[in-house]
Short mmCIF file of C-alpha atoms (C1' of nucleotides) in Angstrom, two decimals:
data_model
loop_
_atom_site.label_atom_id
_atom_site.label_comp_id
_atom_site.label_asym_id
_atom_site.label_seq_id
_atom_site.Cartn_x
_atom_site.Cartn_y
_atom_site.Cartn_z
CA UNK A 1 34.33 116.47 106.61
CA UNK A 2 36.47 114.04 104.24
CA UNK A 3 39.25 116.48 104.95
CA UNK A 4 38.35 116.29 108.79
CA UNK A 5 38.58 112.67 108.02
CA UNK A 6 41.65 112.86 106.09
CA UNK A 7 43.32 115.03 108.29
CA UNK A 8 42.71 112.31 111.28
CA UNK A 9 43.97 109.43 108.92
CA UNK A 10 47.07 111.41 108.48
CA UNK A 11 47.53 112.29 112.25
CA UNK A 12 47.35 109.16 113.13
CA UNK A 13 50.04 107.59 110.25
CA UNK A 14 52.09 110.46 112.06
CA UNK A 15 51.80 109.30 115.16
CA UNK A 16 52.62 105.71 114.03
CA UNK A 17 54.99 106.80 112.33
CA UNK A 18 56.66 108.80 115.35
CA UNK A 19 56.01 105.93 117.85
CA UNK A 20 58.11 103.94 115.01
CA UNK A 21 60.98 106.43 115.12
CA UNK A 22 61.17 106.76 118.96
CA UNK A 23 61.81 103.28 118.80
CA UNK A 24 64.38 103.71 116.36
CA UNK A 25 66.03 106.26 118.00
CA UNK A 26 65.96 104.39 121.25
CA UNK A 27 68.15 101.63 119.43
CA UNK A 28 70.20 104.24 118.17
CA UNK A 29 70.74 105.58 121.70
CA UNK A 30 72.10 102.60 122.87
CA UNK A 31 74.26 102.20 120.55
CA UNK A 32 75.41 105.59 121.17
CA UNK A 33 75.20 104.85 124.72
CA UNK A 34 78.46 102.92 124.49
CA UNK A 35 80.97 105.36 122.50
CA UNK A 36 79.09 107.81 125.41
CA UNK A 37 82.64 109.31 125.96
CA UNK A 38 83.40 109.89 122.16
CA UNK A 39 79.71 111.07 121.06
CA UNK A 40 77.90 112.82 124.21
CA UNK A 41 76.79 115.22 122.07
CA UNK A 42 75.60 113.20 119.97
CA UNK A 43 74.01 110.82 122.78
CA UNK A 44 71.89 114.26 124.07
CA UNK A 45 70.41 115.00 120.61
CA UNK A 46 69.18 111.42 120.32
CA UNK A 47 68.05 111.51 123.63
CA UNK A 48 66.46 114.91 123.45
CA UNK A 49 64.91 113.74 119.70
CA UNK A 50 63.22 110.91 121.55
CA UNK A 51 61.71 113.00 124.24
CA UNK A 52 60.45 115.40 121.60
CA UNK A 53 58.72 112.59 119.83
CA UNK A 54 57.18 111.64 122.64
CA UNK A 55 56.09 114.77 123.75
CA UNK A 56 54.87 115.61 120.70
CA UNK A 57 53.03 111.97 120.56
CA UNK A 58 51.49 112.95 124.09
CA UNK A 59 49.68 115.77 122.99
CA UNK A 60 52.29 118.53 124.07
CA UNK A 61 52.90 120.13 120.36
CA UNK A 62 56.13 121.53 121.69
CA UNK A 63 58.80 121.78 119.02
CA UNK A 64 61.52 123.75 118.90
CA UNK A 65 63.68 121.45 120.41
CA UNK A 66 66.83 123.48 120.27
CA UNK A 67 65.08 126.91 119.14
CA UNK A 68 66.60 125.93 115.74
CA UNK A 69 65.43 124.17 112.99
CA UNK A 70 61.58 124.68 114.43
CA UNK A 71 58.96 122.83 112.50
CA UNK A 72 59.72 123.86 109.20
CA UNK A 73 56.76 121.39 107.75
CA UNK A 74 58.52 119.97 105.17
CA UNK A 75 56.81 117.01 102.98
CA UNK A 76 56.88 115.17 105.65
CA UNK A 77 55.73 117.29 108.65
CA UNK A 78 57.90 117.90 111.99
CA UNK A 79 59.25 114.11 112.56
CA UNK A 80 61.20 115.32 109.41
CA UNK A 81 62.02 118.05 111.13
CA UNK A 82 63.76 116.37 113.96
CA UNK A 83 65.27 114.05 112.35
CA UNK A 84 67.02 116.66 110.36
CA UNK A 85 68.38 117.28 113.68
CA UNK A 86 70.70 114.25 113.18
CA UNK A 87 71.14 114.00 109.78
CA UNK A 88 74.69 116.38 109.55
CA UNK A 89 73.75 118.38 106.66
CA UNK A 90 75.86 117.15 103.83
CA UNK A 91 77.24 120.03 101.82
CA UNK A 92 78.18 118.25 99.03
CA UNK A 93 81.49 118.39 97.15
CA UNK A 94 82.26 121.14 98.95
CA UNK A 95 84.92 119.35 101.62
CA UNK A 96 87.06 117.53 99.39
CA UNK A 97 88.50 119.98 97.21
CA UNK A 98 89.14 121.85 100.32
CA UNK A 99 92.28 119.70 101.23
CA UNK A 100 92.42 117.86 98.30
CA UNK A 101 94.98 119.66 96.91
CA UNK A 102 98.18 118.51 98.90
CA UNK A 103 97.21 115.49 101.23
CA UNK A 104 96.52 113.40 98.40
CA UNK A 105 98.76 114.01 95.48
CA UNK A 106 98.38 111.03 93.47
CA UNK A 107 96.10 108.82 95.25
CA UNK A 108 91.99 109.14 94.46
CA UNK A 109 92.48 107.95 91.12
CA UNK A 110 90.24 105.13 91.83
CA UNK A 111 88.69 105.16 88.40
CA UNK A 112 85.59 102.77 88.98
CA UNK A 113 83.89 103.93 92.18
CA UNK A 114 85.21 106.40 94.04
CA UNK A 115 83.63 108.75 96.66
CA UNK A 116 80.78 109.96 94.53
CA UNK A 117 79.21 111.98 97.74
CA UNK A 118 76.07 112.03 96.09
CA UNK A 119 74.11 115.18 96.16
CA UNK A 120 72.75 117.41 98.81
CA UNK A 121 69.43 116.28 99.77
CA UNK A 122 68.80 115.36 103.54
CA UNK A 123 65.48 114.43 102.22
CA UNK A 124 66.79 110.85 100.99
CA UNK A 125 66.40 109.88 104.73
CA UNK A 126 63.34 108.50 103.71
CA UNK A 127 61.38 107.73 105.96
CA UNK A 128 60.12 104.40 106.20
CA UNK A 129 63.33 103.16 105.17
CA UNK A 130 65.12 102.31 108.31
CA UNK A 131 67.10 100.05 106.36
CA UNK A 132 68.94 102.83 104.93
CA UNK A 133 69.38 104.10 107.89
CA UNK A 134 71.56 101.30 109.30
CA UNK A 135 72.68 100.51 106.32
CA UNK A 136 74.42 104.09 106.28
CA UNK A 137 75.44 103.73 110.00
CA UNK A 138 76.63 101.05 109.40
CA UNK A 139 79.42 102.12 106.36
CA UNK A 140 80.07 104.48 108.65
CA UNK A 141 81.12 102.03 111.26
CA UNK A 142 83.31 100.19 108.68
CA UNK A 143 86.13 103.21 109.18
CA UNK A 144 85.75 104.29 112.78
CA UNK A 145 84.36 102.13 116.10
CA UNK A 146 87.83 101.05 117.37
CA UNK A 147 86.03 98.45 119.45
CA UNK A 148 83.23 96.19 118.39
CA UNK A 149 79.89 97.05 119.09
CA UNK A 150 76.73 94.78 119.89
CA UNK A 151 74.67 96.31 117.59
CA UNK A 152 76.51 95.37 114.57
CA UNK A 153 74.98 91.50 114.95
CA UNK A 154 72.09 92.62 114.90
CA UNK A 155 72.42 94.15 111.59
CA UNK A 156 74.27 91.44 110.33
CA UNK A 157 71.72 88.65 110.88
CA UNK A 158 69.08 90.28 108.64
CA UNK A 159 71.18 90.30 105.75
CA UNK A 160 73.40 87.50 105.90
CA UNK A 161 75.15 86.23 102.36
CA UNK A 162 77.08 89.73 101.74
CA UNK A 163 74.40 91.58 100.97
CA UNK A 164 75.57 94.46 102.73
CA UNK A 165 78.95 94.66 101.36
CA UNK A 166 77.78 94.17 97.88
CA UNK A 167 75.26 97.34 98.70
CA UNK A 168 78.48 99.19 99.99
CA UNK A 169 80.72 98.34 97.37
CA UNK A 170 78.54 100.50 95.36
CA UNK A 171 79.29 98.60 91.78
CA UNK A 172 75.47 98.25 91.99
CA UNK A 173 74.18 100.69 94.55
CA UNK A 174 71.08 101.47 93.11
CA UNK A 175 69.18 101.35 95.91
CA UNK A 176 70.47 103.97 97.97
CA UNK A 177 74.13 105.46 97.21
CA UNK A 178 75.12 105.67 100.46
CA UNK A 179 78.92 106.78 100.84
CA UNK A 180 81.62 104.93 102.24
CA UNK A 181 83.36 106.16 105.36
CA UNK A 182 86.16 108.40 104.17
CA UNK A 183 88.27 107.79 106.18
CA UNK A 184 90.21 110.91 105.10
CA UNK A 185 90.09 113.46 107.89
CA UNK A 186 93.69 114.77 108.16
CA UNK A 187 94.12 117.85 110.27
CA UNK A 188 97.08 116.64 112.51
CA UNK A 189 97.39 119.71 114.76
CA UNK A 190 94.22 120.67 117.52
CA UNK A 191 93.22 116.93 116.57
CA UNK A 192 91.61 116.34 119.48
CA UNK A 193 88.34 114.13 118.86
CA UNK A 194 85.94 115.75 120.98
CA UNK A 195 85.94 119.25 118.90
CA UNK A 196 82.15 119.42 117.74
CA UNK A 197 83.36 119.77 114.44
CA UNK A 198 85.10 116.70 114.75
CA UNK A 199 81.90 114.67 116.48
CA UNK A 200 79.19 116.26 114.36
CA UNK A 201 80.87 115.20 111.47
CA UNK A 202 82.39 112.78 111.88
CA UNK A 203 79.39 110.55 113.54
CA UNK A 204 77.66 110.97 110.54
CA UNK A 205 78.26 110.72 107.36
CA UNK A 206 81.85 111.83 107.85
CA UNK A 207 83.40 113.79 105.19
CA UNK A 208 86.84 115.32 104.91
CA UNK A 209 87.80 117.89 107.30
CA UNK A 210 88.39 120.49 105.21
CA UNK A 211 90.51 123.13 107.42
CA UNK A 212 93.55 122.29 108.63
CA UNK A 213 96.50 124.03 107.47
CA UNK A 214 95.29 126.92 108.62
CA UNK A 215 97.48 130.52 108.47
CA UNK A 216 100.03 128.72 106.11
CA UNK A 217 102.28 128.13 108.53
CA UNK A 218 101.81 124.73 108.08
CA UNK A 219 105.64 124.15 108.23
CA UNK A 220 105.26 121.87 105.37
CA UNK A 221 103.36 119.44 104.64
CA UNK A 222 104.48 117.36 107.55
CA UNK A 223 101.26 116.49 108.84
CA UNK A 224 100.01 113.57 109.51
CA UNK A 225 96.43 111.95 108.85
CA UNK A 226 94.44 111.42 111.66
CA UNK A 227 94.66 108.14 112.42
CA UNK A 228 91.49 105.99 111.34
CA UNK A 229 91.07 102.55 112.81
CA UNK A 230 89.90 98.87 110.72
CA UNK A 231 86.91 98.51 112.07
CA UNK A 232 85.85 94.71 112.00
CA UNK A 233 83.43 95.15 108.84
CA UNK A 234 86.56 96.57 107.40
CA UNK A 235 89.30 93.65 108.35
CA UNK A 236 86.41 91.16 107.35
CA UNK A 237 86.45 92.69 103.95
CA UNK A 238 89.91 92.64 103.99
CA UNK A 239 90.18 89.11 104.85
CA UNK A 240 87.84 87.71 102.34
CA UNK A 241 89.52 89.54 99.43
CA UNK A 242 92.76 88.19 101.47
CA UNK A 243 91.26 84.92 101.12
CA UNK A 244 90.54 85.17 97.32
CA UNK A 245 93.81 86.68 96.35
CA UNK A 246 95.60 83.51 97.77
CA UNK A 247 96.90 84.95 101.47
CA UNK A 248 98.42 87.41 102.83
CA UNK A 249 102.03 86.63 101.40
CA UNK A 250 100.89 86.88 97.95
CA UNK A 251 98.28 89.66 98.02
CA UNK A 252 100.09 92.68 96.93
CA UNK A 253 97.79 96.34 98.74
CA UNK A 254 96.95 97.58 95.27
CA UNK A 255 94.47 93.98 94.31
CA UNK A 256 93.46 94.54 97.53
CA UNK A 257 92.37 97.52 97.60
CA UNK A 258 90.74 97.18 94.36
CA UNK A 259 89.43 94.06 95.60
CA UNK A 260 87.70 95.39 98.59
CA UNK A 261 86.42 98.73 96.60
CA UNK A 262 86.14 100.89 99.75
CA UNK A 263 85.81 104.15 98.26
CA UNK A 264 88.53 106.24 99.55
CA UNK A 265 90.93 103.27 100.79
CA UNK A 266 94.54 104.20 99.86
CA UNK A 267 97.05 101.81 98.83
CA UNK A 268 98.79 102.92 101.75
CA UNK A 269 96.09 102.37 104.24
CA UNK A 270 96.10 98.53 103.10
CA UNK A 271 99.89 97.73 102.72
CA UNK A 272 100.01 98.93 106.40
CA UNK A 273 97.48 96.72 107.22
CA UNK A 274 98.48 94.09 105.33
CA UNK A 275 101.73 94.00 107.04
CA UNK A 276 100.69 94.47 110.34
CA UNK A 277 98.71 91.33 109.05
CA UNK A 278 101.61 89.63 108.24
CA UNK A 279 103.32 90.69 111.34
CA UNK A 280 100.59 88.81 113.33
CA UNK A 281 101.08 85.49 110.94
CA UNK A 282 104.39 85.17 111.67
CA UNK A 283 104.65 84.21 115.04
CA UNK A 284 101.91 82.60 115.79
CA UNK A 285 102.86 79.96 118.20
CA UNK A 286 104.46 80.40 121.83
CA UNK A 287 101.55 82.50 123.16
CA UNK A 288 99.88 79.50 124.93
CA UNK A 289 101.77 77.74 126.97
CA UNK A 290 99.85 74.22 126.97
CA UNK A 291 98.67 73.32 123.74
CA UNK A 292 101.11 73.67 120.96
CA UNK A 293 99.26 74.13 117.72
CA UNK A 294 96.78 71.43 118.99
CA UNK A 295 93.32 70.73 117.87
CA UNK A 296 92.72 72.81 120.92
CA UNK A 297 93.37 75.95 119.25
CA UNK A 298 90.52 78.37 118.34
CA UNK A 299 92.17 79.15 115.16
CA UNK A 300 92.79 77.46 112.23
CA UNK A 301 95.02 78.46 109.25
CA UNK A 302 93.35 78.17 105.74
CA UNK A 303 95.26 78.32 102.76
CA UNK A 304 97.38 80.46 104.98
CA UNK A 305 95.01 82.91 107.01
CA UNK A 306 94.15 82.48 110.20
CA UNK A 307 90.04 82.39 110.75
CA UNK A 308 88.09 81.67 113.79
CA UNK A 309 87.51 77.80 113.44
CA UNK A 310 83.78 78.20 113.57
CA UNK A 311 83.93 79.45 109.76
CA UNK A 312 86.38 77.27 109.01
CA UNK A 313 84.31 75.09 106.83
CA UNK A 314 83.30 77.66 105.23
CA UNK A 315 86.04 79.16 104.69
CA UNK A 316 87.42 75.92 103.61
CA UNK A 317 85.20 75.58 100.58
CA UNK A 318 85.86 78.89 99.66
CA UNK A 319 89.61 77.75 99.19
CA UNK A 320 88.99 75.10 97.84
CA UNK A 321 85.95 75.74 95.79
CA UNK A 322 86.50 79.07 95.15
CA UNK A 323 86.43 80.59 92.07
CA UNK A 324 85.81 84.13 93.12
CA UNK A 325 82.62 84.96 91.68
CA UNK A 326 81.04 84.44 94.77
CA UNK A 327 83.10 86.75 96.03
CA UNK A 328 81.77 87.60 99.29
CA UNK A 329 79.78 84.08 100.01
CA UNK A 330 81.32 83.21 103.38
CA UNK A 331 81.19 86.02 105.51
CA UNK A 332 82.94 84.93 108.94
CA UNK A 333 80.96 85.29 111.62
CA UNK A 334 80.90 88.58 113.51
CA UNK A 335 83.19 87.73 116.08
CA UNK A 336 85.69 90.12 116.92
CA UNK A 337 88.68 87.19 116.68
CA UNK A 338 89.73 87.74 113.42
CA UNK A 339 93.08 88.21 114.01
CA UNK A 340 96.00 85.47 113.95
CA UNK A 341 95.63 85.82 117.91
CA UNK A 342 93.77 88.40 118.77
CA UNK A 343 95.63 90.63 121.29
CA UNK A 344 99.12 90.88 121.51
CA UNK A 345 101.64 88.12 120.65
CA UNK A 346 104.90 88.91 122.56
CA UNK A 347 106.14 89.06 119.49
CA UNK A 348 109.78 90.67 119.79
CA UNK A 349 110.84 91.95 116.41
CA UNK A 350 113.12 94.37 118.15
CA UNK A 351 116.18 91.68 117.04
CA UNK A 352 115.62 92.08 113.41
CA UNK A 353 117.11 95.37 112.06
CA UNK A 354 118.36 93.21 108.89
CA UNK A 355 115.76 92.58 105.91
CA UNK A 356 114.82 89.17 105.62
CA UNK A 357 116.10 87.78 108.73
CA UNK A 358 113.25 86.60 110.07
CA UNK A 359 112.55 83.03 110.25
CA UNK A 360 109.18 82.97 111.40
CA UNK A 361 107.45 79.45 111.58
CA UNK A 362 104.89 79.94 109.84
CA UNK A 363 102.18 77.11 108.64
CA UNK A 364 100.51 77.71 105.31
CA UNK A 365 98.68 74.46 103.79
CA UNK A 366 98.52 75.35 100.29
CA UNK A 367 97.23 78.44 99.16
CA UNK A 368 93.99 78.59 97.99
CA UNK A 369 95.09 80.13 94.81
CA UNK A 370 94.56 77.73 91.94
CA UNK A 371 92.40 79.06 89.16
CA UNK A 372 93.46 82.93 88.78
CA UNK A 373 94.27 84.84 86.39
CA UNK A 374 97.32 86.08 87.32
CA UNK A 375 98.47 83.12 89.61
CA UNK A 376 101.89 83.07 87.77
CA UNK A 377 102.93 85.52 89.90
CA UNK A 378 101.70 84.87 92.28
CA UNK A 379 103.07 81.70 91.99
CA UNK A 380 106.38 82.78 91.87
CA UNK A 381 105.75 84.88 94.77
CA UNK A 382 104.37 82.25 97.02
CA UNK A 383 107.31 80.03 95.97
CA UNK A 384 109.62 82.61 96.76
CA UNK A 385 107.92 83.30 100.18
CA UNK A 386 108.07 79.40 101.01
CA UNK A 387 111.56 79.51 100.21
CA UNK A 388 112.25 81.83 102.35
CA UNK A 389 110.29 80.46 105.18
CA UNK A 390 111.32 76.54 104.91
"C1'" DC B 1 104.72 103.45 90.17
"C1'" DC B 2 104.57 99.55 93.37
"C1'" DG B 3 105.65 96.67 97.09
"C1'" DG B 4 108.20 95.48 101.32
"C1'" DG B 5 109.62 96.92 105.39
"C1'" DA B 6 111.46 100.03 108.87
"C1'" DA B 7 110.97 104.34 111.32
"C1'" DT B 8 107.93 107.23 113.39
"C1'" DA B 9 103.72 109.02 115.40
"C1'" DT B 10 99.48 108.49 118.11
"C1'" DT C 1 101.81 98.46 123.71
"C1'" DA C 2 99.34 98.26 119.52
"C1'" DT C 3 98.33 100.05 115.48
"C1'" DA C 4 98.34 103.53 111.77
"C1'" DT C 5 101.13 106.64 108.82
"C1'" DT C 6 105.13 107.98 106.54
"C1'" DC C 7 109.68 107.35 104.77
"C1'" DC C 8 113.05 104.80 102.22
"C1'" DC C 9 114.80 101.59 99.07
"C1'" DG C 10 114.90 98.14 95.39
#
DNA sequence: CCGGGAATAT
DNA sequence: TATATTCCCG
């Protein structure tokens, strides 16, 4: 009887715990819902998942969603089961040495963090731990998500003060080592996004592709990586270490990088960023016809970069404030305006084919670069930039 | 090697 | 067109 008893106790922490997950997935699916093109795969497992939770809540033991993966009972009894269903199995080290070999020659030398794909068990999905779960999703989104997605505020309000990064940064991951995007899925040729591989894969904890180069043809090593977008977790990240590195004129991509400690971020990756950055700062005027660099303007530069002007006082006593022990303390809001101006500024660089010709007008109240260690440098190279902007 | 910037690819 | 990657040079 005690184990009739028990038994019932334990059904119905099950069940909770199902109705818990259905809800989970549900959010999940709508976030899904809206990269619908990019994932549908991935949208009809979550969807099936949820129907399978609920039949199995209703009564109807039917498993064996896909014929696959039936209820192996595992500790945690067929909700583990399912969920397996969208955890991508992550064989461990295996990817990276794959392709290591030639795409990355120097690069992942990254002695503190690094991609440290932790180990092989699925079973650190944990279950009451949605946190991870979001967590996760969301280092994932840090690399991919070209457009901005809703559900990122969400996850943003609950931990506020840079919690999040300092969780991804891994320097102190203890909690849960979850892996940072790599963002290193070359493969130039049959590219095309919707192979499952590709999805599969590359929704979830993404690894490295490991094939490409395939039959050694491979006329070289010409290819190209697949392009990866900033998400806006990302450029946030990058801005604040922009911020506390003095600007975007004298940040050099290497303390950047370093700063940001995104596992698997090349040097590369952030000078092209970073100059696409500076791109953007250059011109900033002329867009809007009626008010020239008036209070009007939704932007406002501090110590040189360009934030929405609802942070601004934040990001003004960061500047001025500082110090950079706090080093992620003002996280700018969410918004998806991080940029100088967001879309395009008819910006028409064509003209310049000779180095240093440009004479962009370009604002910069002092740089919020006092107190650092190395600020002779960049001293010298923010004197050298005003000079050759005044 | 590193950084800036232009050329090139997507 | 915008943005990411690669090439080139100092």
């Amino acid at each position: 009887m005690i184990k009739n008893i028990s038994n019932m106790k334990n059904y119905n922490e099950k069940r909770g715990r199902c109705c818990e997950y259905i809800e989970a997935l549900e959010e999940e699916r709508r976030k899904i819902n809206v990269f619908q093109r990019e994932l549908p795969l991935c949208l009809e497992l979550v969807t099936q998942a949820i129907e399978a939770y609920k039949k199995e809540i209703s009564g109807t033991t039917m498993e064996n969603v896909y014929g696959q993966s039936e209820c192996s009972e595992q500790t945690t009894g067929e909700c583990g089961a399912i969920l397996d269903l969208f955890v991508p199995i992550k064989h461990s080290p295996t990817s990276i040495e794959g392709e290591e070999e030639e795409v990355d020659e120097h690069d992942d030398d990254d002695d503190d963090d690094d991609d440290d794909e932790h180990e092989s068990h699925e079973t650190d999905i944990d279950f009451d731990d949605k946190n991870m779960k979001s967590e996760w999703l969301k280092s994932v989104q840090l690399w991919n998500q070209p457009d901005a997605v809703p559900s990122k505020k969400l996850e943003r309000s609950q931990q506020e003060s840079g919690t999040v990064v300092e969780a991804i940064k891994g320097n102190d991951n203890r909690a849960a080592s979850h892996r940072l995007p790599c963002y290193k899925t070359s493969n130039g040729e049959n590219d095309d996004t919707k192979s499952l591989a590709t999805i599969s894969g590359g929704s979830g904890p993404q690894k490295k592709e490991a094939e490409k180069n395939i039959g050694g043809s491979s006329s070289g090593r010409g290819r190209r990586k697949q392009r990866r977008c900033w998400s806006q977790e990302l450029h946030k990240r990058f801005l604040n270490v922009l911020k506390q590195l003095g600007g975007p004129h004298v940040a050099t991509p290497k303390q950047i990088r370093e700063l940001m400690k995104v596992d698997g971020l090349t040097n590369d990756e952030v000078k092209s960023h970073l100059q696409k950055y500076r791109l953007h700062t250059k011109r900033p005027s002329q867009t809007i016809s009626n008010n020239i660099n008036s209070q009007t303007q939704h932007f406002v530069v501090v110590g040189g970069i360009w934030v929405p002007q609802a942070s601004h006082s934040t990001a003004n006593a960061v500047a001025s404030g500082e110090t950079s022990t706090g080093i992620y303390g003002p996280m700018v809001s969410a918004l998806p305006s991080e940029w100088p101006s967001h879309s395009n500024f008819c910006r028409t660089i064509s003209e310049e084919r000779s180095r240093c010709s440009n004479k962009g007008i370009l604002r910069c109240s002092s740089p919020a670069m006092s107190s650092s260690t190395r600020t002779k440098t960049k001293y010298a190279k923010y004197h050298n930039f005003c000079k050759k902007y005044y």
